[in-house]
Short mmCIF file of C-alpha atoms and ligand atoms in Angstrom, two decimals:
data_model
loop_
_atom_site.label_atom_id
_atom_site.label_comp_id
_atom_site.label_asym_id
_atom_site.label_seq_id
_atom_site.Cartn_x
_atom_site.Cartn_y
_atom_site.Cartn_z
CA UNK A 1 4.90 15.47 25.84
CA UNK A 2 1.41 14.03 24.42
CA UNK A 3 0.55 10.82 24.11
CA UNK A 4 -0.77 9.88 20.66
CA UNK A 5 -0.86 5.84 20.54
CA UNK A 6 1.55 3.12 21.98
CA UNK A 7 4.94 4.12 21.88
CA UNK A 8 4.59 7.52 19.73
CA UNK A 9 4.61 11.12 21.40
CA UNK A 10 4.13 14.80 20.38
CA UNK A 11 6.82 16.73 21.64
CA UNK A 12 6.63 19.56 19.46
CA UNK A 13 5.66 23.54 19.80
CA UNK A 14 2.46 25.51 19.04
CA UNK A 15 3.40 28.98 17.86
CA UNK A 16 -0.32 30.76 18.10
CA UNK A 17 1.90 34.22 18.04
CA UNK A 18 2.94 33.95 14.28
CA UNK A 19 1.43 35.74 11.58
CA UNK A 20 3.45 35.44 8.78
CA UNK A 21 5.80 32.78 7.71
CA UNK A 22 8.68 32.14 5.69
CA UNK A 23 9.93 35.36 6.38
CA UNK A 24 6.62 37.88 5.28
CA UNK A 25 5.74 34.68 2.49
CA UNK A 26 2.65 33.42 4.21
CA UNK A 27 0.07 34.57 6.19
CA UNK A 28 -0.81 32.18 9.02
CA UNK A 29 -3.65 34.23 10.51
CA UNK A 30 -4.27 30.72 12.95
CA UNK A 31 -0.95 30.65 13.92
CA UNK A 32 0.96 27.34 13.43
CA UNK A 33 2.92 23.89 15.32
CA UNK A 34 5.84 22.84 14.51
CA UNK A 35 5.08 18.60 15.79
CA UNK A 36 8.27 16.70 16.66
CA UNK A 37 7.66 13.74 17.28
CA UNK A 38 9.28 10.84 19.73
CA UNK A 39 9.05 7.42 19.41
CA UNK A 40 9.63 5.11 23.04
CA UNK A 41 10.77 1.68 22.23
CA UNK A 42 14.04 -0.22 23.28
CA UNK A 43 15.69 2.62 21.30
CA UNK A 44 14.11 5.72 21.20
CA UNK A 45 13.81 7.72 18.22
CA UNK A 46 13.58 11.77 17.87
CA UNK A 47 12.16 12.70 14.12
CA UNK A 48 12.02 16.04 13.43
CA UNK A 49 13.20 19.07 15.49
CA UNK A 50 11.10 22.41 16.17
CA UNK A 51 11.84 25.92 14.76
CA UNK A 52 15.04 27.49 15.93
CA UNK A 53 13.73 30.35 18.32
CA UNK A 54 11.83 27.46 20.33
CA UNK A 55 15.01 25.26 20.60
CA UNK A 56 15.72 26.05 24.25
CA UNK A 57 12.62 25.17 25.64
CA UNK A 58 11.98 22.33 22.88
CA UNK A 59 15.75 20.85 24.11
CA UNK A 60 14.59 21.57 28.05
CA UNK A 61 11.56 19.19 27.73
CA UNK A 62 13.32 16.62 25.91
CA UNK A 63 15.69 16.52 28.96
CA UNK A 64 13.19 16.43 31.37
CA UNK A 65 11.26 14.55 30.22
CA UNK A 66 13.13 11.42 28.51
CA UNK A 67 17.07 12.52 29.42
CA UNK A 68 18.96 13.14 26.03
CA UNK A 69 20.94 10.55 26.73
CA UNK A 70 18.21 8.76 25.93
CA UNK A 71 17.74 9.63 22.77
CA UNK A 72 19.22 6.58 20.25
CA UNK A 73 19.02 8.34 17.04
CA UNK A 74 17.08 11.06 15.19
CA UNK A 75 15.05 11.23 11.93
CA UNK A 76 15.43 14.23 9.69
CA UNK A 77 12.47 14.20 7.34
CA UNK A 78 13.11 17.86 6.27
CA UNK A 79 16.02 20.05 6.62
CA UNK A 80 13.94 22.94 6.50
CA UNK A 81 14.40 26.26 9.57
CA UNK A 82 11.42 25.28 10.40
CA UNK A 83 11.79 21.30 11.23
CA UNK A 84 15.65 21.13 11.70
CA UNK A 85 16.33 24.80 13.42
CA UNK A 86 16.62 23.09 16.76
CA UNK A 87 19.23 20.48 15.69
CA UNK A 88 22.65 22.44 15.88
CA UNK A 89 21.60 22.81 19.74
CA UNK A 90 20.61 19.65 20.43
CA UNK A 91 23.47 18.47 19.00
CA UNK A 92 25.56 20.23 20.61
CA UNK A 93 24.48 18.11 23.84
CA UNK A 94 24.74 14.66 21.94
CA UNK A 95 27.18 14.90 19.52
CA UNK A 96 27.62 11.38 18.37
CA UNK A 97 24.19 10.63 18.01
CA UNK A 98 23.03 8.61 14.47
CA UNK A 99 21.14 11.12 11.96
CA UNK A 100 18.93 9.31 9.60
CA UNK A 101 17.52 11.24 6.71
CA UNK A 102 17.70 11.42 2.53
CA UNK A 103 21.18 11.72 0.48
CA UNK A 104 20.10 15.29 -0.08
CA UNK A 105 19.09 15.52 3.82
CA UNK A 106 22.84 15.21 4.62
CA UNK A 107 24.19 17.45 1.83
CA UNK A 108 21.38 20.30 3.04
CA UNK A 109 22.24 20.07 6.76
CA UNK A 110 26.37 20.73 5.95
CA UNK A 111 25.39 23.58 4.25
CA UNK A 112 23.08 24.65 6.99
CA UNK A 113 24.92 23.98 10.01
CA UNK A 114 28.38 23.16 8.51
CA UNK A 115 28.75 20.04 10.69
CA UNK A 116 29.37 16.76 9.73
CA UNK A 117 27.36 14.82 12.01
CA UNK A 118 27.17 10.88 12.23
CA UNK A 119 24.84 11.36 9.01
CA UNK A 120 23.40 7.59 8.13
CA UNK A 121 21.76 8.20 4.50
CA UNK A 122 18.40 6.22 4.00
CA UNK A 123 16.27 5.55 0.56
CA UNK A 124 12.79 4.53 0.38
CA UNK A 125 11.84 1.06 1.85
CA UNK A 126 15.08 1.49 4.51
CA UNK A 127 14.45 0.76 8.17
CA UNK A 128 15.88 0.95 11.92
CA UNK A 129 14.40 -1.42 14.09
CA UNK A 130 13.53 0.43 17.20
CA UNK A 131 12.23 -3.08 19.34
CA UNK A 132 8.15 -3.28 19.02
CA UNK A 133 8.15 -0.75 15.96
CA UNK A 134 9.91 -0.43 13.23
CA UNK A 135 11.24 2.83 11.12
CA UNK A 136 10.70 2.77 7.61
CA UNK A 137 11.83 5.61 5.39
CA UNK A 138 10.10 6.68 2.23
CA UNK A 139 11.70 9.26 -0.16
CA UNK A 140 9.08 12.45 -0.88
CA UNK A 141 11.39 14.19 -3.10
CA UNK A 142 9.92 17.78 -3.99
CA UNK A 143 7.32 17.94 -1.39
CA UNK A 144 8.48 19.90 -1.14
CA UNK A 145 12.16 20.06 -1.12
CA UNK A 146 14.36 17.92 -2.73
CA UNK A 147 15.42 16.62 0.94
CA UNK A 148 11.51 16.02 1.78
CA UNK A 149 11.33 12.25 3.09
CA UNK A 150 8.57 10.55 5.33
CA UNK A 151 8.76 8.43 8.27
CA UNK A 152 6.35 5.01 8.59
CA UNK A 153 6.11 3.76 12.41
CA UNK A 154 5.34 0.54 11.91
CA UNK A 155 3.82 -1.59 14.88
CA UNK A 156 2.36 1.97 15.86
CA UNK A 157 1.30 2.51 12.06
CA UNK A 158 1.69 6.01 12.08
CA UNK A 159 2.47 8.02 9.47
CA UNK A 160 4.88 11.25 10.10
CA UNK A 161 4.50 12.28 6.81
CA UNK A 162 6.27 16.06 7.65
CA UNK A 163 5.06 18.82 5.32
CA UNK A 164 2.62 16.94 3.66
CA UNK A 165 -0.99 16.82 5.11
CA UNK A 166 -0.01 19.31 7.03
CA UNK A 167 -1.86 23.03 8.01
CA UNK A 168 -0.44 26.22 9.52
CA UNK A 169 -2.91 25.88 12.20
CA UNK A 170 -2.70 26.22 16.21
CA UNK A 171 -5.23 24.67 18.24
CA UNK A 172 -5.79 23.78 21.68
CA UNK A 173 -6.47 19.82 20.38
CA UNK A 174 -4.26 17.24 18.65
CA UNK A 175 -6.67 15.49 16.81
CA UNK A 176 -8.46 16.25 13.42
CA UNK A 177 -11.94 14.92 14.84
CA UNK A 178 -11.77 17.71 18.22
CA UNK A 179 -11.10 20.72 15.57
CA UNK A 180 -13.76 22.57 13.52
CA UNK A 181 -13.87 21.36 9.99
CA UNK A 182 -14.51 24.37 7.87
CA UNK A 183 -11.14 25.79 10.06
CA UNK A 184 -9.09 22.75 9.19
CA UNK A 185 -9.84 22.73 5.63
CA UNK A 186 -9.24 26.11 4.78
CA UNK A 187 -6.17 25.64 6.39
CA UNK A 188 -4.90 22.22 4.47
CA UNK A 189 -6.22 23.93 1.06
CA UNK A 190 -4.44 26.86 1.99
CA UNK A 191 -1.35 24.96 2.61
CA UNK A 192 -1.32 23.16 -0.39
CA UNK A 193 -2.18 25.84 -2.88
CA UNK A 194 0.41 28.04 -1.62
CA UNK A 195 3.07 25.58 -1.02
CA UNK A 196 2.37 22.03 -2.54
CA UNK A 197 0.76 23.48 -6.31
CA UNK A 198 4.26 23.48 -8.38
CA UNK A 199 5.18 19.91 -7.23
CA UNK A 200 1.48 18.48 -7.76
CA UNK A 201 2.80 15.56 -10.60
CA UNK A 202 5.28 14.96 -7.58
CA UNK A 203 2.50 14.43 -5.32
CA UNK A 204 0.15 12.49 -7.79
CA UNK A 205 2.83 10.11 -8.39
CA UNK A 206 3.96 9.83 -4.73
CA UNK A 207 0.25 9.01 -3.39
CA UNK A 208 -0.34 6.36 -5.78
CA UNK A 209 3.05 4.99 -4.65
CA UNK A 210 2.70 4.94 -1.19
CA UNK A 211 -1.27 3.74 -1.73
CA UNK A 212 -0.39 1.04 -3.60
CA UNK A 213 2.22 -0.02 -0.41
CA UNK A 214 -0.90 -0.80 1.68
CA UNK A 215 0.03 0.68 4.98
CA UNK A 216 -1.73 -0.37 7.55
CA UNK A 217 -1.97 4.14 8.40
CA UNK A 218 -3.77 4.73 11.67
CA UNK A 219 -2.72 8.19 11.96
CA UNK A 220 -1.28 10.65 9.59
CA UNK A 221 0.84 13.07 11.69
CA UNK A 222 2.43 15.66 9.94
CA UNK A 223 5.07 18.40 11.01
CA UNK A 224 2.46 22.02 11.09
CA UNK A 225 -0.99 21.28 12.30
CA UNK A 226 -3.94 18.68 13.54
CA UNK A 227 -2.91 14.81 13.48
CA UNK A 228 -5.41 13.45 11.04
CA UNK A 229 -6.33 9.99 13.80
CA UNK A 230 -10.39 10.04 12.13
CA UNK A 231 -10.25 8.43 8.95
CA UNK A 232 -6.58 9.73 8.61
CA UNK A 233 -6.52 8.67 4.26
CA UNK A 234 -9.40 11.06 4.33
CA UNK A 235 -6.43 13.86 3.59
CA UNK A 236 -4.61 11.73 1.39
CA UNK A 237 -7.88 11.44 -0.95
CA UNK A 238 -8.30 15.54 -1.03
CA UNK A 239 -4.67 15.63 -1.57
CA UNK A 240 -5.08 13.17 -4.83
CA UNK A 241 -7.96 15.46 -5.62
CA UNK A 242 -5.72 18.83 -4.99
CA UNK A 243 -3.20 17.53 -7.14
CA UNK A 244 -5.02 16.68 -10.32
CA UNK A 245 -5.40 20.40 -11.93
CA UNK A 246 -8.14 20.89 -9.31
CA UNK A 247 -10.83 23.83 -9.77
CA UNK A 248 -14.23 23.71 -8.72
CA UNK A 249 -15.49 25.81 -11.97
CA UNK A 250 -15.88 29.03 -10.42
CA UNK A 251 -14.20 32.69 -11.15
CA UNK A 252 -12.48 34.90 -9.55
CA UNK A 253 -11.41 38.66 -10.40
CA UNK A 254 -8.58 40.03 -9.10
CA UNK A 255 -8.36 43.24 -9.78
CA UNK A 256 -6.63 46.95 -8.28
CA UNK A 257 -7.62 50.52 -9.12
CA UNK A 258 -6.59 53.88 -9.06
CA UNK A 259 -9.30 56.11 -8.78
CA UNK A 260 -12.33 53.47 -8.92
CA UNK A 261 -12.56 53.03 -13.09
CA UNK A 262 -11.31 49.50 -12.92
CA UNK A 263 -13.10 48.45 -9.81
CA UNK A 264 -16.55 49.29 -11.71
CA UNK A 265 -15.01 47.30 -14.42
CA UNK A 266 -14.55 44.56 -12.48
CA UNK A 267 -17.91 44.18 -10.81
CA UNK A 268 -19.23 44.26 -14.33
CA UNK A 269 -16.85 41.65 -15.54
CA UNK A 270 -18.25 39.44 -12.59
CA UNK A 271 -22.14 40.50 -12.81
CA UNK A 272 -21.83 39.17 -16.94
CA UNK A 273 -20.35 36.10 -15.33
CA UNK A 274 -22.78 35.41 -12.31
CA UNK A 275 -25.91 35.78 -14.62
CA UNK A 276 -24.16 33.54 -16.84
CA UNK A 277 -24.14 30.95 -14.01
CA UNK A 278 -20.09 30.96 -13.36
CA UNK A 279 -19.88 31.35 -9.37
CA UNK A 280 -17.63 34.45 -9.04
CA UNK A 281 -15.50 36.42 -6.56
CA UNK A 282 -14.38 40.00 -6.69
CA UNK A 283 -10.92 40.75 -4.88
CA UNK A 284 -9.43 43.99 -4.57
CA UNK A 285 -6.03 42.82 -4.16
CA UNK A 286 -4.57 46.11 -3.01
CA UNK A 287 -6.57 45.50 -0.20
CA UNK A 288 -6.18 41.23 0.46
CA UNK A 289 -4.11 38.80 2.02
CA UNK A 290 -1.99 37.22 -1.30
CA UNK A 291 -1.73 33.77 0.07
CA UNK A 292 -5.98 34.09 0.39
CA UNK A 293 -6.43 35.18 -2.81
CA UNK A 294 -3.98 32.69 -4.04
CA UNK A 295 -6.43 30.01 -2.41
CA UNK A 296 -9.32 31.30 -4.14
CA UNK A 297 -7.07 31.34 -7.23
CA UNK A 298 -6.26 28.02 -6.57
CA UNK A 299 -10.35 26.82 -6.43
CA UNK A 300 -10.82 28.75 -9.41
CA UNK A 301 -11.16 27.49 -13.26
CA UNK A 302 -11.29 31.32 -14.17
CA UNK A 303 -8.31 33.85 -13.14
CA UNK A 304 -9.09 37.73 -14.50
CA UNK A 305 -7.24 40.34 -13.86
CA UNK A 306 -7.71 43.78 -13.76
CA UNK A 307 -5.34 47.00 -13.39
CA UNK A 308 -5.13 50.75 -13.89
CA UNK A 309 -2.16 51.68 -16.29
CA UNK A 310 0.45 53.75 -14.32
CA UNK A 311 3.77 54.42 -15.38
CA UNK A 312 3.30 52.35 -18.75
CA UNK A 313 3.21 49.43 -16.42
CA UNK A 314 0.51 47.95 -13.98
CA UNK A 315 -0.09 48.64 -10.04
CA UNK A 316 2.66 46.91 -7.83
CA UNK A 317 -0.18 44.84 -5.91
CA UNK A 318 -1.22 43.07 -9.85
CA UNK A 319 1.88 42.74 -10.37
CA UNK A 320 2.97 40.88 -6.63
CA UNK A 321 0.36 38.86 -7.01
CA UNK A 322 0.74 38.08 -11.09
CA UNK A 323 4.26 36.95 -9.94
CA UNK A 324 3.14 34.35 -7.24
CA UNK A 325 0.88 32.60 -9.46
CA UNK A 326 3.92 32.40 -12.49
CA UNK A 327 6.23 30.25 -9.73
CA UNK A 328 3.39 28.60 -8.70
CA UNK A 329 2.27 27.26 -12.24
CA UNK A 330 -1.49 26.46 -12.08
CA UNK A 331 -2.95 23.85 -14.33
CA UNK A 332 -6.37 23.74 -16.05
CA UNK A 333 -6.98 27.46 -16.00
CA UNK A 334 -8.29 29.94 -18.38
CA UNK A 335 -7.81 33.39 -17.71
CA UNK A 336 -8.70 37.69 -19.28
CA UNK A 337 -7.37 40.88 -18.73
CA UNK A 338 -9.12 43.70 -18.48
CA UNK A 339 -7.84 47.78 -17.26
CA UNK A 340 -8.26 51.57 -16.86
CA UNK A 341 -5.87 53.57 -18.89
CA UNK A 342 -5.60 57.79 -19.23
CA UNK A 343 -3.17 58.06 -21.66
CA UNK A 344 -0.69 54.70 -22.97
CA UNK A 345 -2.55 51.82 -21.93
CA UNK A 346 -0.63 49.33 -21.42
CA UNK A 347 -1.99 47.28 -18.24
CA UNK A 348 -4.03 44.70 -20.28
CA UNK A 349 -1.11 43.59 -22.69
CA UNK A 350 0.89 43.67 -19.75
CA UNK A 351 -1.17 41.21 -17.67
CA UNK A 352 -2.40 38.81 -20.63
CA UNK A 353 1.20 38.32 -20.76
CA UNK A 354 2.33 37.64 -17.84
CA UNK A 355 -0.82 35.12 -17.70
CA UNK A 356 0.29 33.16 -20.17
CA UNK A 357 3.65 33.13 -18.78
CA UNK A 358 2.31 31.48 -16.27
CA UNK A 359 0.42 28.91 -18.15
CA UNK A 360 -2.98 30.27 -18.15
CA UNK A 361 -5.06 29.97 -21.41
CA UNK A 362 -5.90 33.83 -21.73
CA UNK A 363 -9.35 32.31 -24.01
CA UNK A 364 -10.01 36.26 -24.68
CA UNK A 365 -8.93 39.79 -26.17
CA UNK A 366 -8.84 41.85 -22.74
CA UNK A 367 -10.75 44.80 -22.59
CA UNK A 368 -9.70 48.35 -21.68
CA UNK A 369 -11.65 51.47 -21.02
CA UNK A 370 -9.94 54.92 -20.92
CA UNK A 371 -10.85 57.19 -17.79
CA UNK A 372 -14.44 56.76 -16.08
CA UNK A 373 -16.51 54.15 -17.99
CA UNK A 374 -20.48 55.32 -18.48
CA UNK A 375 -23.29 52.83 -18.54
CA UNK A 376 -22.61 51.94 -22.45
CA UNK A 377 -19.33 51.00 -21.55
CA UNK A 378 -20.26 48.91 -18.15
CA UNK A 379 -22.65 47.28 -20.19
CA UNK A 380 -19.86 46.05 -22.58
CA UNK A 381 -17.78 44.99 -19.49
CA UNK A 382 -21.14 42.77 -18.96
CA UNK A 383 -20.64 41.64 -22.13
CA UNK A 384 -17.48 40.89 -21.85
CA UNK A 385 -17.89 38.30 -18.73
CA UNK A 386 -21.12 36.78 -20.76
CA UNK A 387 -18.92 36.07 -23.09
CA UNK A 388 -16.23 35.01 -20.77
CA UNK A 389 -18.81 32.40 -19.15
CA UNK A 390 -19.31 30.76 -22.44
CA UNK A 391 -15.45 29.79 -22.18
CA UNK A 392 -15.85 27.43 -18.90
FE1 FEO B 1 7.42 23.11 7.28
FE2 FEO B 1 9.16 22.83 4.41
O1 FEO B 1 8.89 23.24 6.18
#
């Protein structure tokens, strides 16, 4: 248990052992917490659980440490394995304790743990006086489940804001202030390209809402990651940034290849870009981490994407990573094909498709070259990115 200010304490689990999360979904290369959090007044509050394979030691400590007994009621922000996987057991213990969370909180924990606890349904602007502070509930539907709520301790003004502001990111420290910065921003970008993009009108809205509330917020503490206790709406601002169609006008190319062709297409997609001025990455993605390249993807105002025909369609690694940007439904991008071919061809239709399907403006004709390009036909893959460049 960790003291974080007044009455409010981190009882929750770092996990620096995982490397991919929701099953193989995302790759948490720094690991990841799962922060539950306890509040100590006259009644004493639980919100938010830990990750089910933690929830013997996570119940243990409770014991220990503050007697379940103890506990007066518990706060269910999210209903997700990761948040609420510890509840069955500690329910088990006390049974007929209250369980505060959202009207779709309730309906997702039946269908989890088909129980019917002593469910007490909250809406935005509802509160449980605790004694010094005070819990007051705000509704986050779609960030980013449709259960999603946050938790205002007011008296302690801290914000348990669960998913949001949050980073799959283990650390010895607490505290966004004791953690390098370039390591804690990757990680919150990451997070929020990979998870938080499809709900970003959600989140735009939701901001302004909860900005507009004045909160007196001393500390943002959300449910994976480093408590934000140094300028803590510092987040909130890169989140209202993050959720506006963000891109920071660069390029990437995404691209896999057979036997090489479409690689030297690709570098010569990016080299007509980069003279042109457009900031540019090259990603084999045969050979990347998807939930990187979906950051960079993320940053980028241009997506192209290259693949070798095979078997009239396009290499399994275009097409895994052609499919996570479709559900994730980027805004303000423009986007070109481009492919090696023996025979059919049929890679660039293939992927210009599937880019608009995913609400890219493909701004080009892609470009194919059958077997090994020559110099002339590098040159026109130059050509091709020039022109590309002209499109930003
Ligand atoms: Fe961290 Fe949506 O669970």
């Amino acid at each position: 248990m960790m003291k974080l200010k007044d009455s409010v304490y981190w009882v929750g689990v770092k996990d620096w052992e995982i490397k991919r999360f929701h099953g193989e979904e995302y790759s948490t290369h720094r690991g990841s917490t799962y922060n539950s959090y306890l509040i100590r007044d006259s009644k004493v509050a639980l919100v938010d659980t830990v990750w089910t394979p933690f929830h013997e030691g996570f119940v243990e400590d409770l014991e220990r440490e503050i007697g379940l007994k103890n506990i007066s009621l518990i706060v269910v922000n999210h209903t997700e394995q990761d948040h609420a996987g510890s509840l069955a057991y500690l329910m088990e213990k006390i049974p007929e304790t209250p369980i505060y969370c959202t009207k779709n909180g309730a309906m997702m924990i039946k269908k989890h743990f088909h129980k019917d606890w002593n469910f007490n349904v909250v809406k935005t602007g509802d509160s449980v006086d605790l004694g010094e502070n005070r819990l007051v509930f705000v509704e986050m539907p779609m960030l980013h489940w449709p259960d999603s709520m946050a938790t205002f301790v007011s008296g302690a003004n801290v914000l348990l804001s669960n998913d949001a502001f949050g980073q799959h990111y283990a650390s010895p420290y607490l505290y966004n202030d004791q953690v390098d910065q370039g390591e804690l921003f990757q990680e919150a970008i990451k997070y929020y390209a990979n998870i938080l993009t499809p709900f970003s009108r959600q989140a735009r809205a939701k901001i302004k809402e909860v900005l507009d509330l004045n909160l007196p917020i001393e500390m943002i503490a959300p449910s994976h990651g480093i408590i934000w206790r140094d300028n803590p709406l510092q987040i909130v601002y890169k989140y209202q940034q993050w959720a506006s169609d963000y891109n920071e006008g660069t390029a990437v190319v995404l691209y896999d290849t057979m036997w090489g062709a479409t690689k030297k297409m690709a570098l010569s997609i990016a080299k007509g870009l980069g003279d042109r001025g457009v900031g540019v990455k090259t990603f084999n993605v045969g050979k990347c981490d998807k939930n990187d390249l979906i950051t960079e993807v993320f940053k980028s105002r241009g997506v192209i994407v290259g693949s070798s025909t095979i078997n009239r369609g396009i290499l399994n690694s275009t097409a895994a990573i052609l499919e996570i940007i479709k559900g994730l439904q980027f805004k303000n991008k423009i986007g070109a094909a481009f492919g090696s071919y023996g025979w059919s061809g049929e890679s660039v239709k293939i992927i210009e498709d599937r880019l608009k399907g995913s609400g890219i403006d493909v701004v080009m004709d892609g470009i194919k070259m059958q077997y090994d390009p020559e110099a002339e036909d590098l040159r026109s893959c130059e050509d091709f990115g020039a022109a590309l460049a002209e499109k930003f």
